[in-house]
Structures are given as C-alpha cells and as structure tokens.
mmCIF file of C-alpha atoms and ligand atoms in Angstrom:
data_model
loop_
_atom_site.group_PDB
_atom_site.id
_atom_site.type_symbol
_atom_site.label_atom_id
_atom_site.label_comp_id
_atom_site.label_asym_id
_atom_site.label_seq_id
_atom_site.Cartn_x
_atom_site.Cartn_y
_atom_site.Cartn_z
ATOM 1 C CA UNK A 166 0.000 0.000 0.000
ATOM 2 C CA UNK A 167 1.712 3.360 -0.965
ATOM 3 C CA UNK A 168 1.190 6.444 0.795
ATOM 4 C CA UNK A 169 -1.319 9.029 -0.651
ATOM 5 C CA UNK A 170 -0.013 12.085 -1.731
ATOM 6 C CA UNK A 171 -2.165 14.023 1.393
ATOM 7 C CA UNK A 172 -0.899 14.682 4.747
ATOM 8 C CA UNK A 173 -2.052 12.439 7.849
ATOM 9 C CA UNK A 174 -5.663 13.187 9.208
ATOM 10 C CA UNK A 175 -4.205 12.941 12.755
ATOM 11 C CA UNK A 176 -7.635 11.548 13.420
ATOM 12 C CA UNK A 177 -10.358 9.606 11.180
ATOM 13 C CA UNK A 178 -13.882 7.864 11.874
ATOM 14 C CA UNK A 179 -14.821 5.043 10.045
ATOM 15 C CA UNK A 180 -18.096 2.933 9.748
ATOM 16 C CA UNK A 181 -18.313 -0.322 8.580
ATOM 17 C CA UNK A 182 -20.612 -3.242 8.976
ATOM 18 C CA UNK A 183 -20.631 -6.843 9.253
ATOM 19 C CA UNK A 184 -21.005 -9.715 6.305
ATOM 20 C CA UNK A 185 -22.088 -12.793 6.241
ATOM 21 C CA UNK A 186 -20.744 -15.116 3.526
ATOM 22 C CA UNK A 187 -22.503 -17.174 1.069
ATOM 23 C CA UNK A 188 -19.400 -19.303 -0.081
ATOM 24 C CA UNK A 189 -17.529 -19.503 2.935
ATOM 25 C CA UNK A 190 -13.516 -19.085 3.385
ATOM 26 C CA UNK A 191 -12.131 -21.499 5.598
ATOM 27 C CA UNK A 192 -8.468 -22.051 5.794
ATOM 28 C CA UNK A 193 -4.996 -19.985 4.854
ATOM 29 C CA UNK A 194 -2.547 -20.897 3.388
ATOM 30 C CA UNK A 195 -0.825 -17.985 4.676
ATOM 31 C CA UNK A 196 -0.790 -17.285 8.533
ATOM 32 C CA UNK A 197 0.722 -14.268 8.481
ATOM 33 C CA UNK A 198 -0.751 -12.260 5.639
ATOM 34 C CA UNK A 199 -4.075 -14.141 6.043
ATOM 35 C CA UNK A 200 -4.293 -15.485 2.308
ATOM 36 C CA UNK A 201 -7.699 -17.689 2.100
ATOM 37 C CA UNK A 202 -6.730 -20.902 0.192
ATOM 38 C CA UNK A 203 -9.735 -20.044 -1.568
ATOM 39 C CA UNK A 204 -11.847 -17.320 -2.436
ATOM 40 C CA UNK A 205 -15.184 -16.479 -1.170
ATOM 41 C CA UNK A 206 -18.486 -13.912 -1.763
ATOM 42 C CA UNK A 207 -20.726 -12.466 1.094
ATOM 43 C CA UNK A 208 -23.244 -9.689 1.412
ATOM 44 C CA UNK A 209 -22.941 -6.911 3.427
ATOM 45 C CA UNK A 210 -25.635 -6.172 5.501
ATOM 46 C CA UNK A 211 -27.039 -2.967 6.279
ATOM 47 C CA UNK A 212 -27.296 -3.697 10.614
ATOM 48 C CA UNK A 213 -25.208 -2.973 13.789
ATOM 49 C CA UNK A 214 -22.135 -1.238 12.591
ATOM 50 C CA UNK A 215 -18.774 -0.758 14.129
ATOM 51 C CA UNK A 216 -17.940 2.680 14.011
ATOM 52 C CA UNK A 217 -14.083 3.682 15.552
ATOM 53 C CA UNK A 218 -12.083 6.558 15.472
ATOM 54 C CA UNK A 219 -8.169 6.552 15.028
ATOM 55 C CA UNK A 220 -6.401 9.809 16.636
ATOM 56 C CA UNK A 221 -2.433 9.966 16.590
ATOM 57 C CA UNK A 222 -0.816 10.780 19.796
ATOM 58 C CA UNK A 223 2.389 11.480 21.065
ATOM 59 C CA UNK A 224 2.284 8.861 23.889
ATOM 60 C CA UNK A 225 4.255 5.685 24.160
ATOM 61 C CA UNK A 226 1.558 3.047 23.622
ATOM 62 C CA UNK A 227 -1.948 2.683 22.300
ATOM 63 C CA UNK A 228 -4.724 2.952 23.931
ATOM 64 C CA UNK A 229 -8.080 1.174 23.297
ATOM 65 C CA UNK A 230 -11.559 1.697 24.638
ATOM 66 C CA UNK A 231 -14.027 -0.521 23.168
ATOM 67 C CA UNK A 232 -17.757 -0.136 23.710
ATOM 68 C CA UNK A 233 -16.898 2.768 27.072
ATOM 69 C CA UNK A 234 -14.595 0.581 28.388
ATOM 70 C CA UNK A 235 -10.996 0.883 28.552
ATOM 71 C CA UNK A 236 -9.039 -2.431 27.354
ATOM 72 C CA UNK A 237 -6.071 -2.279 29.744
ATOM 73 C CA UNK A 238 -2.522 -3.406 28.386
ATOM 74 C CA UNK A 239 -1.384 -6.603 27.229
ATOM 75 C CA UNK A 240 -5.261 -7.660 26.869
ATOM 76 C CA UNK A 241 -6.488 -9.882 23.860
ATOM 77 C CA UNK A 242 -8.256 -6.355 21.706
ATOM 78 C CA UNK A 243 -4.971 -4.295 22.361
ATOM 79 C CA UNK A 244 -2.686 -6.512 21.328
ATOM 80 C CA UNK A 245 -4.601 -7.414 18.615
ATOM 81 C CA UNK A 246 -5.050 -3.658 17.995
ATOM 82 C CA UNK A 247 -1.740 -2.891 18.654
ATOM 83 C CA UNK A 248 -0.613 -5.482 16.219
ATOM 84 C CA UNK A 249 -2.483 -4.440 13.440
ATOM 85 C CA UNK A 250 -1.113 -0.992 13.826
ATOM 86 C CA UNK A 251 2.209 -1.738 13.417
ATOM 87 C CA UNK A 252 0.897 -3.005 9.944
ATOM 88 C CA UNK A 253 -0.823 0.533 9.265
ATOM 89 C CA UNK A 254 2.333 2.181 10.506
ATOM 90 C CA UNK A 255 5.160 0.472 8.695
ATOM 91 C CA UNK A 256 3.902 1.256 5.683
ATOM 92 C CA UNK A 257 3.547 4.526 6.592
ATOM 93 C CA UNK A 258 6.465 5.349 7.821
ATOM 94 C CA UNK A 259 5.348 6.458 11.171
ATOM 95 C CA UNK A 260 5.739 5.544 14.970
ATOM 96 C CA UNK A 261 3.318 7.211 16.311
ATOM 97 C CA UNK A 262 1.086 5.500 18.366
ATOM 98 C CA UNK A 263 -2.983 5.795 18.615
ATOM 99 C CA UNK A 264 -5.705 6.229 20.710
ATOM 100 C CA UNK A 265 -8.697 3.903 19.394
ATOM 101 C CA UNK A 266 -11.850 4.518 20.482
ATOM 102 C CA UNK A 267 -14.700 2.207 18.860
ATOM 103 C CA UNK A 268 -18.467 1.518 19.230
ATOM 104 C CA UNK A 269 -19.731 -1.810 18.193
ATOM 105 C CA UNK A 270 -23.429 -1.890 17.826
ATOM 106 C CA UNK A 271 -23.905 -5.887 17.901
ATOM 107 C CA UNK A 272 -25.557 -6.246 20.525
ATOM 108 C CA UNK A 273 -24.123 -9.359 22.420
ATOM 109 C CA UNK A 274 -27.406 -11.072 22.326
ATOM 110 C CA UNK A 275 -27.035 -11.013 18.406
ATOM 111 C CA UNK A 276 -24.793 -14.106 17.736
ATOM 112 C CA UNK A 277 -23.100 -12.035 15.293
ATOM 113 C CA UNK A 278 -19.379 -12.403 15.075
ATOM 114 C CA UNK A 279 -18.144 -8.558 14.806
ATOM 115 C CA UNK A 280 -14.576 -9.357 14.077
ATOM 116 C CA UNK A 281 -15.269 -8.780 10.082
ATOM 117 C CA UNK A 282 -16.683 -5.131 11.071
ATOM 118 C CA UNK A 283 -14.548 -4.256 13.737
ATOM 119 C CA UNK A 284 -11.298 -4.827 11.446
ATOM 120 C CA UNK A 285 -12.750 -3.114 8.572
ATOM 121 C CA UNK A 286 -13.828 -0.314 10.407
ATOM 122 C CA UNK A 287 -10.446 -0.292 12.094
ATOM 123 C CA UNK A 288 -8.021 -0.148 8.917
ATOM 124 C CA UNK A 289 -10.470 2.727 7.132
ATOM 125 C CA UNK A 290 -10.153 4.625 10.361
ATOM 126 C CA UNK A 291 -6.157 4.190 10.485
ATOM 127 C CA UNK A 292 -5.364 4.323 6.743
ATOM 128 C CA UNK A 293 -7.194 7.761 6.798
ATOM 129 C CA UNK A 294 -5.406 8.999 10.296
ATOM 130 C CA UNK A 295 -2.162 7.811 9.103
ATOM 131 C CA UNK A 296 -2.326 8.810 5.702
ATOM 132 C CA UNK A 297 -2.298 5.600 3.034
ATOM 133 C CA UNK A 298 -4.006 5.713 -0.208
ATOM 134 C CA UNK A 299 -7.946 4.913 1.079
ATOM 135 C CA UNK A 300 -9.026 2.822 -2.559
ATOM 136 C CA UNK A 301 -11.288 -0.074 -1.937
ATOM 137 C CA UNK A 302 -8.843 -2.160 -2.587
ATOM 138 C CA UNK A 303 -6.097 -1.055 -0.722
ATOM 139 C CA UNK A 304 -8.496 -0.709 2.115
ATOM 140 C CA UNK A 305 -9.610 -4.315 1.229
ATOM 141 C CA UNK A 306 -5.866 -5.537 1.676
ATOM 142 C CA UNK A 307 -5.537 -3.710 4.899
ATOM 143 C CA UNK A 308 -8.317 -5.110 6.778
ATOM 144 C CA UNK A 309 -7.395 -8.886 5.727
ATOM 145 C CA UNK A 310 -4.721 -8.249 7.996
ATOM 146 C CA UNK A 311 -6.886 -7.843 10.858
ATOM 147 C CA UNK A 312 -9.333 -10.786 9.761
ATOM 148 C CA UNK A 313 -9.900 -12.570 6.989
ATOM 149 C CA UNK A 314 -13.757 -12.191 6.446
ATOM 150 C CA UNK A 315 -12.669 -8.360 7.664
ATOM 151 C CA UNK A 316 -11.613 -7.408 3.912
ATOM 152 C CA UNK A 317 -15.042 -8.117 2.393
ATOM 153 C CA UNK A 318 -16.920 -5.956 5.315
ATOM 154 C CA UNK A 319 -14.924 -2.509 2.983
ATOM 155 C CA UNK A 320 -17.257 -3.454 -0.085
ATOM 156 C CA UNK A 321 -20.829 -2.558 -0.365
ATOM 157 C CA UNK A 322 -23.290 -5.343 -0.831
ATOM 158 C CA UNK A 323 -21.921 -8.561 -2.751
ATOM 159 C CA UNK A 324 -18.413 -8.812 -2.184
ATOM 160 C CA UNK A 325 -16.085 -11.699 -3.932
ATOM 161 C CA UNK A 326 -12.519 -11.888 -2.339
ATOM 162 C CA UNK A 327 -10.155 -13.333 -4.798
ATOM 163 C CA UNK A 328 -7.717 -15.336 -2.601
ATOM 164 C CA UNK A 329 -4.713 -14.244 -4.879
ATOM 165 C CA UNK A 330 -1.422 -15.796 -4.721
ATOM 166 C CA UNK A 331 0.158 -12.750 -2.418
ATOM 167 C CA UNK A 332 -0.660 -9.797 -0.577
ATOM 168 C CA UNK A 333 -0.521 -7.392 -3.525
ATOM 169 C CA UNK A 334 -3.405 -9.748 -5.163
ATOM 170 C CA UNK A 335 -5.837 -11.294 -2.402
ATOM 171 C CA UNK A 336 -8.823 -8.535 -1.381
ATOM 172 C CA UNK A 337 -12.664 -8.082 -2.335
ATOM 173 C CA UNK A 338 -14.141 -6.677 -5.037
ATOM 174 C CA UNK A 339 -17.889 -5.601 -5.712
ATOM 175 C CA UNK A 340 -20.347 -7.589 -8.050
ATOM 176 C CA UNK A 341 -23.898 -7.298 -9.101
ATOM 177 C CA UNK A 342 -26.322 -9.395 -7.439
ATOM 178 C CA UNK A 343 -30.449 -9.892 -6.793
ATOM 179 C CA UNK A 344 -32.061 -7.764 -4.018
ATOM 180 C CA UNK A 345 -31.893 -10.147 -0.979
ATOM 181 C CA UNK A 346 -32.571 -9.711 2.850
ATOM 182 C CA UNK A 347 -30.570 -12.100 5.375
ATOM 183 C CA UNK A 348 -32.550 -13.251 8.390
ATOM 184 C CA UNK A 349 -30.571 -13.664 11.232
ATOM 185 C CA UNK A 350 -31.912 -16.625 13.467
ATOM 186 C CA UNK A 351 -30.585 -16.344 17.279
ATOM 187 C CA UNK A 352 -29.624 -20.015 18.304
ATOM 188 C CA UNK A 353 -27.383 -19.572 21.032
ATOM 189 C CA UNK A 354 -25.290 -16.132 21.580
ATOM 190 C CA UNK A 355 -22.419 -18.272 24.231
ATOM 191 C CA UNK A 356 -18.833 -17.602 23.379
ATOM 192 C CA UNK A 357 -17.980 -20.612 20.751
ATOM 193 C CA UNK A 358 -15.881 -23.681 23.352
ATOM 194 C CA UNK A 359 -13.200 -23.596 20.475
ATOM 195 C CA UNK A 360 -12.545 -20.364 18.484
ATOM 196 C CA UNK A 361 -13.084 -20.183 14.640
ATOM 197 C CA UNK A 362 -9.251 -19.246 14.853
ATOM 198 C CA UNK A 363 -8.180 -22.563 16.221
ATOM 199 C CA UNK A 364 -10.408 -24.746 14.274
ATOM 200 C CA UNK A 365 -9.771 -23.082 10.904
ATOM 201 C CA UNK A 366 -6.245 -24.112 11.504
ATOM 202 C CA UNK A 367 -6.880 -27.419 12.404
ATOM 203 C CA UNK A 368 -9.317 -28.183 9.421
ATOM 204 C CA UNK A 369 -6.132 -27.173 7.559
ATOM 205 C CA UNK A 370 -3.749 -29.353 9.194
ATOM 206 C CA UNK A 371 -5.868 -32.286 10.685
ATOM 207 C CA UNK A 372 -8.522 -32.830 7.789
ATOM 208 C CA UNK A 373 -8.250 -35.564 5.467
ATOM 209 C CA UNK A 374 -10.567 -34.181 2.928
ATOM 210 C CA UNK A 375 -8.991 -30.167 2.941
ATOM 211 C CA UNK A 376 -6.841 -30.562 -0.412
ATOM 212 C CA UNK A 377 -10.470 -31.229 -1.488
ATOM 213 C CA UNK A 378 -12.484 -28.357 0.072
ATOM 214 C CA UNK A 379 -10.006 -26.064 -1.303
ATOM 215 C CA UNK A 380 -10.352 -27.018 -4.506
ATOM 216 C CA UNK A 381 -13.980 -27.304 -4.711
ATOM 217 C CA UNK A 382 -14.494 -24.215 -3.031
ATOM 218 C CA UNK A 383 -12.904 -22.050 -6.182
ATOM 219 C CA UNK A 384 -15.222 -24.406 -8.540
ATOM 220 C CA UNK A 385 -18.204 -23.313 -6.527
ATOM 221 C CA UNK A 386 -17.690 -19.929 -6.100
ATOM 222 C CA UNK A 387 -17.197 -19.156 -10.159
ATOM 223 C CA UNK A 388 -20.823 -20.999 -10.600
ATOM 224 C CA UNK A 389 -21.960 -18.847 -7.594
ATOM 225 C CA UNK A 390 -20.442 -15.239 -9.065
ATOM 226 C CA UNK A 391 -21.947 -16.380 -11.919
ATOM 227 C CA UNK A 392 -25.383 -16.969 -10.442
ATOM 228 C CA UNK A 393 -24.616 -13.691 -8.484
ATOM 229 C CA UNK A 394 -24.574 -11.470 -11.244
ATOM 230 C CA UNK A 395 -27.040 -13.102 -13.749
ATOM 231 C CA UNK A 396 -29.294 -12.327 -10.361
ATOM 232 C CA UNK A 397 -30.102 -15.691 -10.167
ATOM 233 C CA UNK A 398 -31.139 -15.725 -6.824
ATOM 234 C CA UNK A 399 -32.043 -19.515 -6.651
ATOM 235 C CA UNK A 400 -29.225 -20.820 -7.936
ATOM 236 C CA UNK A 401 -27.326 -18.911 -5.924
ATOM 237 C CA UNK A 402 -29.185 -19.734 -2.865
ATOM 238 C CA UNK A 403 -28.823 -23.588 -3.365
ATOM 239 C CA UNK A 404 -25.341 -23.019 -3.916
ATOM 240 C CA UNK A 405 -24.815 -21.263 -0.373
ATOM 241 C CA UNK A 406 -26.858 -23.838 1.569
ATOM 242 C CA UNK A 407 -24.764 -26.808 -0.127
ATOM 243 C CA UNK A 408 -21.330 -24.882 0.827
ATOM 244 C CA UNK A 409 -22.445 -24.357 4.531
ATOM 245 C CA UNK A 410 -23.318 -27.867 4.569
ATOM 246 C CA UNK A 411 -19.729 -28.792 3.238
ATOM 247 C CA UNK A 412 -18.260 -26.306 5.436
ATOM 248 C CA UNK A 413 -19.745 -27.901 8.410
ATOM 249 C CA UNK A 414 -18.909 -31.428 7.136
ATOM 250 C CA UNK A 415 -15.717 -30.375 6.626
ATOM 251 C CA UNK A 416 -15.183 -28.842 10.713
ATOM 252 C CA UNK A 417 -16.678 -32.104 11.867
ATOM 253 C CA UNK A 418 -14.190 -34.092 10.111
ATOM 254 C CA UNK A 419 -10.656 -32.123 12.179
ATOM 255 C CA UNK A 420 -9.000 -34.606 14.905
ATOM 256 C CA UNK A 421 -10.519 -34.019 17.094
ATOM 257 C CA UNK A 422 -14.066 -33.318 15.503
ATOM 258 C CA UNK A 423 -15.625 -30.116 15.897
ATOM 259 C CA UNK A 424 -19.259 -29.240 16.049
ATOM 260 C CA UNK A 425 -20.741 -25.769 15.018
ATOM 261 C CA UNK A 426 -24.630 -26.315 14.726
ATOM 262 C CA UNK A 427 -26.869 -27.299 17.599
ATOM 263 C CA UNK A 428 -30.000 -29.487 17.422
ATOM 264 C CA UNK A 429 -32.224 -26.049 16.550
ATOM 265 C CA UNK A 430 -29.359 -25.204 13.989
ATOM 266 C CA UNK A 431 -30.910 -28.088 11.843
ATOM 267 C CA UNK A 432 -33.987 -28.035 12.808
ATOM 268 C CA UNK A 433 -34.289 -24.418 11.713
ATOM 269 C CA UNK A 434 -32.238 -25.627 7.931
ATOM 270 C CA UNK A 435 -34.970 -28.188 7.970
ATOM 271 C CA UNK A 436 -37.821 -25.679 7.868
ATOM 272 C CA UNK A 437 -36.449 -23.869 5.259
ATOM 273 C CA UNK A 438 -36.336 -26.626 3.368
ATOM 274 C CA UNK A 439 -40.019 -27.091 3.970
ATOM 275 C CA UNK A 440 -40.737 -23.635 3.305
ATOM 276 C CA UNK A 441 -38.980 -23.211 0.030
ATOM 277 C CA UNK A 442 -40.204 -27.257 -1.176
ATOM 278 C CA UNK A 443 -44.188 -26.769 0.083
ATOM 279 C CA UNK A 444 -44.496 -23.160 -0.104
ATOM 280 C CA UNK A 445 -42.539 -22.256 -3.178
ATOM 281 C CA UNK A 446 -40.464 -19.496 -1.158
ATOM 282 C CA UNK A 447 -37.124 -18.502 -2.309
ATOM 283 C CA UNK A 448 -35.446 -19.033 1.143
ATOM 284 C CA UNK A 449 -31.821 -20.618 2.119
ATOM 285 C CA UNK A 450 -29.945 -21.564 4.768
ATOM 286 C CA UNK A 451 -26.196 -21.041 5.754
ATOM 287 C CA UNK A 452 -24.329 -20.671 9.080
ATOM 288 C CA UNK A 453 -20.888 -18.883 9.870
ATOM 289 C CA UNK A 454 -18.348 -21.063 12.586
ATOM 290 C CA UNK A 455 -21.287 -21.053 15.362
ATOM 291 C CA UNK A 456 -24.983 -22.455 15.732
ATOM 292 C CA UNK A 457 -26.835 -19.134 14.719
ATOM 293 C CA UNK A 458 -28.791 -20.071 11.196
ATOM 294 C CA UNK A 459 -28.891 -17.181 8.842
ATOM 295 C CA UNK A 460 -31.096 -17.496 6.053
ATOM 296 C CA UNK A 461 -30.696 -15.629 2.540
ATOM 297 C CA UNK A 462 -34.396 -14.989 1.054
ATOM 298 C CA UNK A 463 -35.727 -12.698 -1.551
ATOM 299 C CA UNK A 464 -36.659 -9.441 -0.939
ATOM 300 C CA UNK A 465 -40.753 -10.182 -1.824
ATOM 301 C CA UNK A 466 -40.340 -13.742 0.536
ATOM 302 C CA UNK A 467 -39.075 -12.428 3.459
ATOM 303 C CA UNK A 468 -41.758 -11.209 5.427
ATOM 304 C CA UNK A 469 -43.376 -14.565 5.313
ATOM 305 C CA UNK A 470 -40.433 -16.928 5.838
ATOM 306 C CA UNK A 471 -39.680 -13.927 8.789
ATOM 307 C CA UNK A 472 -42.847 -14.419 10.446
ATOM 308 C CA UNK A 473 -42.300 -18.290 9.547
ATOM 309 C CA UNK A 474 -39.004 -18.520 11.497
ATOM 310 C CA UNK A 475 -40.219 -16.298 14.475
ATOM 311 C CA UNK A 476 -42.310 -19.131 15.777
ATOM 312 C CA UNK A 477 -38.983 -20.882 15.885
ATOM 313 C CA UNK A 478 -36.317 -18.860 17.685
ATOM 314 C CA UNK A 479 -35.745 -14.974 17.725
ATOM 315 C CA UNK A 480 -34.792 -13.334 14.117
ATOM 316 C CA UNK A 481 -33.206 -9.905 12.822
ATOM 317 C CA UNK A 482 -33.979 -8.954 9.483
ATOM 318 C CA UNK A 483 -30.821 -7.316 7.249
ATOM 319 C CA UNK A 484 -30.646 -5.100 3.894
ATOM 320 C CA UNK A 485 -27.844 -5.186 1.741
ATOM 321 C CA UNK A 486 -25.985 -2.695 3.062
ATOM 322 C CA UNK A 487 -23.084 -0.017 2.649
ATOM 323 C CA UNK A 488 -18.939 0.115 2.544
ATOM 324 C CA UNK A 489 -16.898 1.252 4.682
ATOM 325 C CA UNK A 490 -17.026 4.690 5.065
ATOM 326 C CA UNK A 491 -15.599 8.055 6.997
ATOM 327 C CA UNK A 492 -17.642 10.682 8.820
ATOM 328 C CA UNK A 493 -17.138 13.541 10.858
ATOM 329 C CA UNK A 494 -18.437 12.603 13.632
ATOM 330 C CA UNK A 495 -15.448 11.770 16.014
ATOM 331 C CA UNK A 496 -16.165 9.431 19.035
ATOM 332 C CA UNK A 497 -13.687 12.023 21.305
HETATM 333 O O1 LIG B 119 -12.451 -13.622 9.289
HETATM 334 P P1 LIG B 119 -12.448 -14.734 10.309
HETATM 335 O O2 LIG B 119 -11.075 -15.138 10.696
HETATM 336 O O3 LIG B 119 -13.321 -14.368 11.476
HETATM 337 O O4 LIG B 119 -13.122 -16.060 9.643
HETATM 338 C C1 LIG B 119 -14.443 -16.076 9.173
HETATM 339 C C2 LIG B 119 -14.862 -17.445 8.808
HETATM 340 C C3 LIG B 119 -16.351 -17.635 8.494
HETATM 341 O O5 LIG B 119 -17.120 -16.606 9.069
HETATM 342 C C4 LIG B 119 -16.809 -18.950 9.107
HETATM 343 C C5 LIG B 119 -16.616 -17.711 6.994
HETATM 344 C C6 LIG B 119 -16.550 -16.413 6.238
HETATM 345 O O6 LIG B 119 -16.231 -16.488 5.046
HETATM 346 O O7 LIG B 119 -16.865 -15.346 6.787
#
C-alpha cells in the first residue's frame, strides 16, 4: 500500500458493517498475511455497525476503549489492535502510536461475530489517520490483515474476495447481485468452546478431505459469481446452503471433531427446506463457525419466511448494506 499524496488526518472515523458469507472461506494458506486458500463472496448487511475513530498521539503506547470501556494493556483487543497498527504504521512510515476509540453496535445477544466489522472499520479509520491511499482495494488488503472475512466488510453489498497468490493480489471486489434480505436466526449467543481461529487451523492441518475443500471451493464460487450477477437468486441460494453444509462437514471431520450447529441449527435448515419445497419461497440456509442459522431470502419472501421462522427462535432482518465509510463525527 503506498502512501497518498495528502498529509495524515491525525484523526479519522470510520463505519463499517458486518457480512455474512454465502461461499464460505475457511483455511490460509498464509498465517501471516491471512491469504484464504480459496476465495469467497458475502453480502454486506445494512445492521449494527462498528464505528471507531483513530487519533495519533504522542504517547508511548496505544490505547483502546471498546464499547466505554478501557481495554487495559497486554489484553487480547490491544494486542490485537496494537498489532495491526504496526501493519498501518510500517507502511507509513510512522511511529506514532494511537488512541482507538470504537463503538460496536452488535448487541451481544445477536450471535453475530463482529470481528469482520470491527477490522474493517479499524483499517479505514487508520489508513485515513495515518495517511495511506484509502481505494477499496487497498483498504480491502488492509483489513485482511486484521481478519480474513474483515476485507469483504470494505465493499458494499456482494463482495467476492479473490484469494490471490500474495498480498498485492488477495482482497474483495464488488459484483452485481439480486435484491436479498438475510434473516438472522438467534440459536445460542455463548462464546464458541473452540474459536473459529483454532479450528480453521486445524481443518487445515488435521482434515483428510482439505486438499479437497479447497479445490472445490474455487469451482463453486465461479458458478456462484456467476449466479450472483445473472441475479439468479435460486441458484445462488442452493449453492450457499450446499457450501455451509460442506463447510460444516468439513469442521466435523478435524482430529478431534468439531461441532458448530446445535439441534435447533438443523432443525431451523430443515424448515427452510419445507418452506422453500411446500411453499414455493425462495429461502436458504447457511451458518458462519457457530450455531446461529442465517437465512438468505428474496426481498418479496421475506416477510413470510420472517414471520415463519419467528415461531422458531428470535430473528433480525438485514438489507444489503453499505462500505466502509468516513464521517465527521469523532467518538472524542
Ligand atoms: O475472518 P475470520 O477469521 O473471522 O473467519 C471467518 C470465517 C467464516 O465466518 C466462518 C466464513 C466467512 O467467510 O466469513
């Protein structure tokens, strides 16, 4: 990422909101500079941003206050932070050091992992404040640093990250696609008993049938741009529930196995089944590395297969929704 011709913001506020993807990236093949082994597409949804604000300072750390509180030093978010900083500022040139201050509007009881907000958010904020060239893509680059899913959350509505062969190569781009709403279908909002983190890795090194799920995934996902763009919101939708279902097979198959979905996880891909085979509504299922069901419909379905689902479980509806973005309103 080169540095833009303007001077440093000394402070910048980003927005940016969370996706949820419909072919799925699981695996690196790159720790460091988190290259996917495959690519993936998502929609951003138009619910609880992140919204943070990057100031430069002149002390001798960073400082982090998430959600009102402060994150004291050497916790999990600082470091992480922290980390990520270091990215923004070596290639920048600079070493000064930031005061972070970010609002996450997920609220806990959502299910909804923020990490793909929260990073996006993050790099917008600190490519601004520190003065790097703020293009979709090299914002898109930026935040895969943070998180993987992270450098789709930059791109307004459908989003296809091409996992590349190096850093220069591997961010999101945006495609057309059909006017869709997500419902989000609460399952369980517990923190996960193993991380996506950890068992990413271990589908990598433990699974017998990876090599495979990489390869398939990149087949998938050109039938599913494909779909994606022709608006072809059925085929697309029966391609998403069939990768979730892989994706899921796949976790289940690490040493040891690991287990997302919980008994109402398939009951709830079971119904919309049923709803889509006896009712004729254009509804699919797919779930990200925990038990909460999220389910792609049309735009004219989805206040029946809503109402449908509420009788289930608690549901938030989603839009497609914006990229990242910066505003003037500064959280200091
Ligand atoms: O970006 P990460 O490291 O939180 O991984 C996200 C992985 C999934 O949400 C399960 C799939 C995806 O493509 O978002």
């Amino acid at each position: 990422m080169s540095v833009s011709e303007t001077q440093p913001e000394q402070i910048a506020t980003a927005r940016a909101h969370p996706n949820i993807a419909l072919i799925k990236y699981w695996g690196k093949r790159d720790d460091d500079l988190i290259l996917p082994v495959a690519g993936s597409l998502s929609l951003t949804l138009d619910i609880f941003p992140t919204t943070t604000t990057v100031e430069l300072t002149e002390r001798e750390a960073d400082e982090l206050v998430l959600n009102g509180k402060v994150c004291e030093r050497g916790t999990g978010a600082l470091a992480r932070v922290s980390a990520f900083l270091d990215i923004v500022r070596a290639r920048a040139g600079s070493e000064r050091r930031a005061s972070i201050r970010s609002i996450n509007e997920v609220p806990t009881a959502a299910g909804l992992a923020s990490s793909a907000s929260g990073f996006a958010a993050l790099a917008h904020a600190a490519a601004a404040a520190y003065g790097l060239d703020c293009s979709p893509e090299n914002l898109s680059r930026l935040a895969r640093r943070g998180s993987g899913s992270a450098s789709r959350s930059v791109i307004s509505r459908y989003a296809v990250w091409h996992a590349g062969t190096c850093d220069a190569d591997s961010f999101a781009t945006e495609i057309a696609g059909p006017d869709a709403r997500m419902l989000i279908c609460i399952v369980d909002t517990k923190e996960k008993a193993v991380s996506s983190r950890l068992a990413m890795e271990a589908s990598r090194r433990t699974s017998p049938f990876f090599e495979a799920w990489a390869h398939s995934t990149e087949e998938t996902l050109k039938r599913a741009t494909k779909a994606c763009e022709e608006k072809d919101i059925r085929t697309l939708g029966e391609l998403t529930e069939m990768h979730a279902y892989r994706m899921h097979a796949l976790i289940a198959s690490n040493e040891p196995p690991v287990r997302f979905l919980h008994p109402l996880s398939y009951t709830l891909f079971d119904v919309v089944k049923q709803l889509r085979e006896e009712n004729g509504f254009c509804c699919y299922a797919t779930a990200d590395a925990g038990p909460n069901v999220v389910v792609f419909v049309s735009k004219e379905d989805a206040p029946a297969v809503h109402e449908a689902l509420a009788t289930f479980t608690r549901v938030l509806e989603a839009a497609p929704g914006p990229a990242s973005h910066l505003r003037k309103d500064h959280l200091f």
